Amino acid sequence: MWCRDMWTLGVKFRCVVLVGAVLALSGGPCEAEDILVPLGSDALLPCSTSVSRRAVAHAAAIHWRKNSNGRVRTVCRRERSGLEFRHVSLAGRTQCPQSDFRSGDYSLRICATRAEDGGEYICTVQEGQRKTVKTVFLRVIQVLFSLPTPIEGSRMQMTCSVNPKPQGATVSWKLNGDPQPRYSSTVTFDYLKQTHSGNWTCVVGYKQAKGEATESMEVKGITIPQNDGLMVYGAPGSSVTLPCVFSEGLRSPAVAWEKVSTATKASLPLPLSFNKNTSVFSSGALSPASSLGPWDLSARVESVEVKDEGTYRCSGELQGNKGLRTRVKRDIQLVVAQVFSTLSRNGSRTLTCHLSNASEVTAYEWLRVTYDVNGTQTVTPAGKSKVMTIPKVTETDIGEWVCCFSGKQGILGNATYHLHMISGQEGVERETGKVNRVAMVLGLGFLFLVLLLFVLQVYRNRRRRKMTMPYPAMESIVHSNFNERERRQIEKQKTKSKGVVDV
Ligand SMILES: *[C@@H]1O[C@H](CO)[C@@H](O)[C@H](O)[C@H]1NC(C)=O
Ligand SMILES: *[C@@H]1O[C@H](CO)[C@@H](O)[C@H](O)[C@H]1NC(C)=O
Ligand SMILES: *[C@@H]1O[C@H](CO)[C@@H](O)[C@H](O)[C@H]1NC(C)=O
Ligand SMILES: *[C@@H]1O[C@H](CO)[C@@H](O)[C@H](O)[C@H]1NC(C)=O
Ligand SMILES: *[C@@H]1O[C@H](CO)[C@@H](O)[C@H](O)[C@H]1NC(C)=O
Ligand SMILES: *[C@@H]1O[C@H](CO)[C@@H](O)[C@H](O)[C@H]1NC(C)=O
């Protein structure tokens, strides 16, 4: 009988019919097909025969059954008469059969698949005298997290669950579409970080079938910046923002800003111009009622001073799993950038780009900023090193010199130096010259005075010698004593004057 069918249907369909016939005779299932679907999606369990004759298809009896651990239950059934039955738990979620069966397609569609829908399904089609049996394994993939509210710093497990679990399946992971090669079907995060947030996709391969499921994970805590160690750059007098944005949905953030010493870990006073985001603090946005949106608790240093460099800490307490409170924090480093200017003896001026921490800087660039009569700014590159030397400062060099520094991600910041002529080479040189001349005149005058005194003394001595001739011995004693004292005095005065001259 199956032979006649085979001939009438043509060579093309021989195989299917043959399988169907064999199954009809043996009663056992043919080779099963695996379907891998993510939880919540629609599953299409294929079952088709190759009958294209409307009459036969119309009169087909279809029976879909599910084998749950040896207990076989009807999922849906359509009798030749057109009468339909559906399983209660699946009712409303099945289309049985799903498409028009003129083409011989008796596939079963299950909408919004649940984990318990996974299992072995058996499709039996009776078309006239022909019976076709097909087995389909529906495997439901699901990404499971061990914590309902993942919070920064927590320990959490992520599992790729497949129901029913196939033996020897391959499991791999993607985060936001990027492959994560090191992970197996169960991933343990010892310390949750913001960088773990995103869409986690578990990719399962089994025999020829492939399927994947994606679940989004949002780690609660501080979303901006994502990690400790962010560096913000500011020149003295400029204003900088220290970002700190908490994720939404947190109940009790006791938020604090402090400056911490990296050496002693002690708390340091905040800068004078430190400005917490008062718009948030004062508007009552921290009350539990408005806990839905993210909280921007960024602070600002309105006018950076050199001593403001250092580490700032933003922290808050979050209510997490089982009501436990977890403190999350971010350390942000404020780096002060400034230009040091030195004038060397040969008259060249050296500008040095100095940063309180240059560990992130990979390149420096000096820019000359000039303005024309209309105030239009012109920026000219002037060098590509940390230190820049202007051999001889001229009128054209007066104005703004900007040091731009950049890291791997691009430009980090800049610091400006205003070069004035008065502090320039010429002004200073004239000033120092004047000072030197005054010192010289004073010194020479003093020397002259000393010489005059000396000559006067010699003259007086001579006169005294002439007067004391009758007592030569006494004269010599007096004289030698006198001379000794005289000499010491003169010596003292000489060294004193020398010191002045040298200055
Ligand atoms: C994660 O998936 C959702 C929904 O498909 C999408 O809107 C979102 O942009 C994705 N997030 C990322 C970081 O790719
Ligand atoms: C302060 O908070 C408001 C509202 O959240 C935000 O628009 C503003 O940008 C914040 N200011 C700073 C300096 O971060
Ligand atoms: C001036 O001296 C500095 C070092 O003090 C040197 O680097 C520079 O080349 C000198 N310039 C000239 C024009 O001699
Ligand atoms: C500069 O910053 C880096 C990274 O935060 C840190 O390891 C280093 O100790 C800092 N250096 C100084 C001199 O503060
Ligand atoms: C300045 O502006 C005037 C009129 O706006 C224009 O004619 C002139 O060319 C400008 N000068 C320069 C140097 O750009
Ligand atoms: C220096 O930085 C400020 C602020 O980031 C920016 O507005 C300015 O354009 C920068 N200057 C130069 C010359 O790049």
JSON list of C-alpha atoms in Angstrom, two decimals, residues 33 166 214 221 306 316 332 360 376 412 414 429:
[
{"chain": "A", "resi": 33, "resn": "GLU", "atom": "CA", "xyz": [15.01, 16.54, 16.23]},
{"chain": "A", "resi": 166, "resn": "PRO", "atom": "CA", "xyz": [21.29, 17.67, 26.79]},
{"chain": "A", "resi": 214, "resn": "THR", "atom": "CA", "xyz": [19.70, 36.67, 26.71]},
{"chain": "A", "resi": 221, "resn": "GLY", "atom": "CA", "xyz": [25.57, 50.92, 42.76]},
{"chain": "A", "resi": 306, "resn": "VAL", "atom": "CA", "xyz": [47.07, 73.62, 43.77]},
{"chain": "A", "resi": 316, "resn": "GLY", "atom": "CA", "xyz": [26.53, 55.75, 49.78]},
{"chain": "A", "resi": 332, "resn": "ILE", "atom": "CA", "xyz": [38.24, 59.90, 42.07]},
{"chain": "A", "resi": 360, "resn": "GLU", "atom": "CA", "xyz": [47.82, 58.68, 32.59]},
{"chain": "A", "resi": 376, "resn": "THR", "atom": "CA", "xyz": [39.21, 85.86, 16.57]},
{"chain": "A", "resi": 412, "resn": "LEU", "atom": "CA", "xyz": [42.68, 64.89, 29.06]},
{"chain": "A", "resi": 414, "resn": "ASN", "atom": "CA", "xyz": [45.07, 71.73, 29.33]},
{"chain": "A", "resi": 429, "resn": "GLU", "atom": "CA", "xyz": [67.43, 91.73, 32.84]}
]
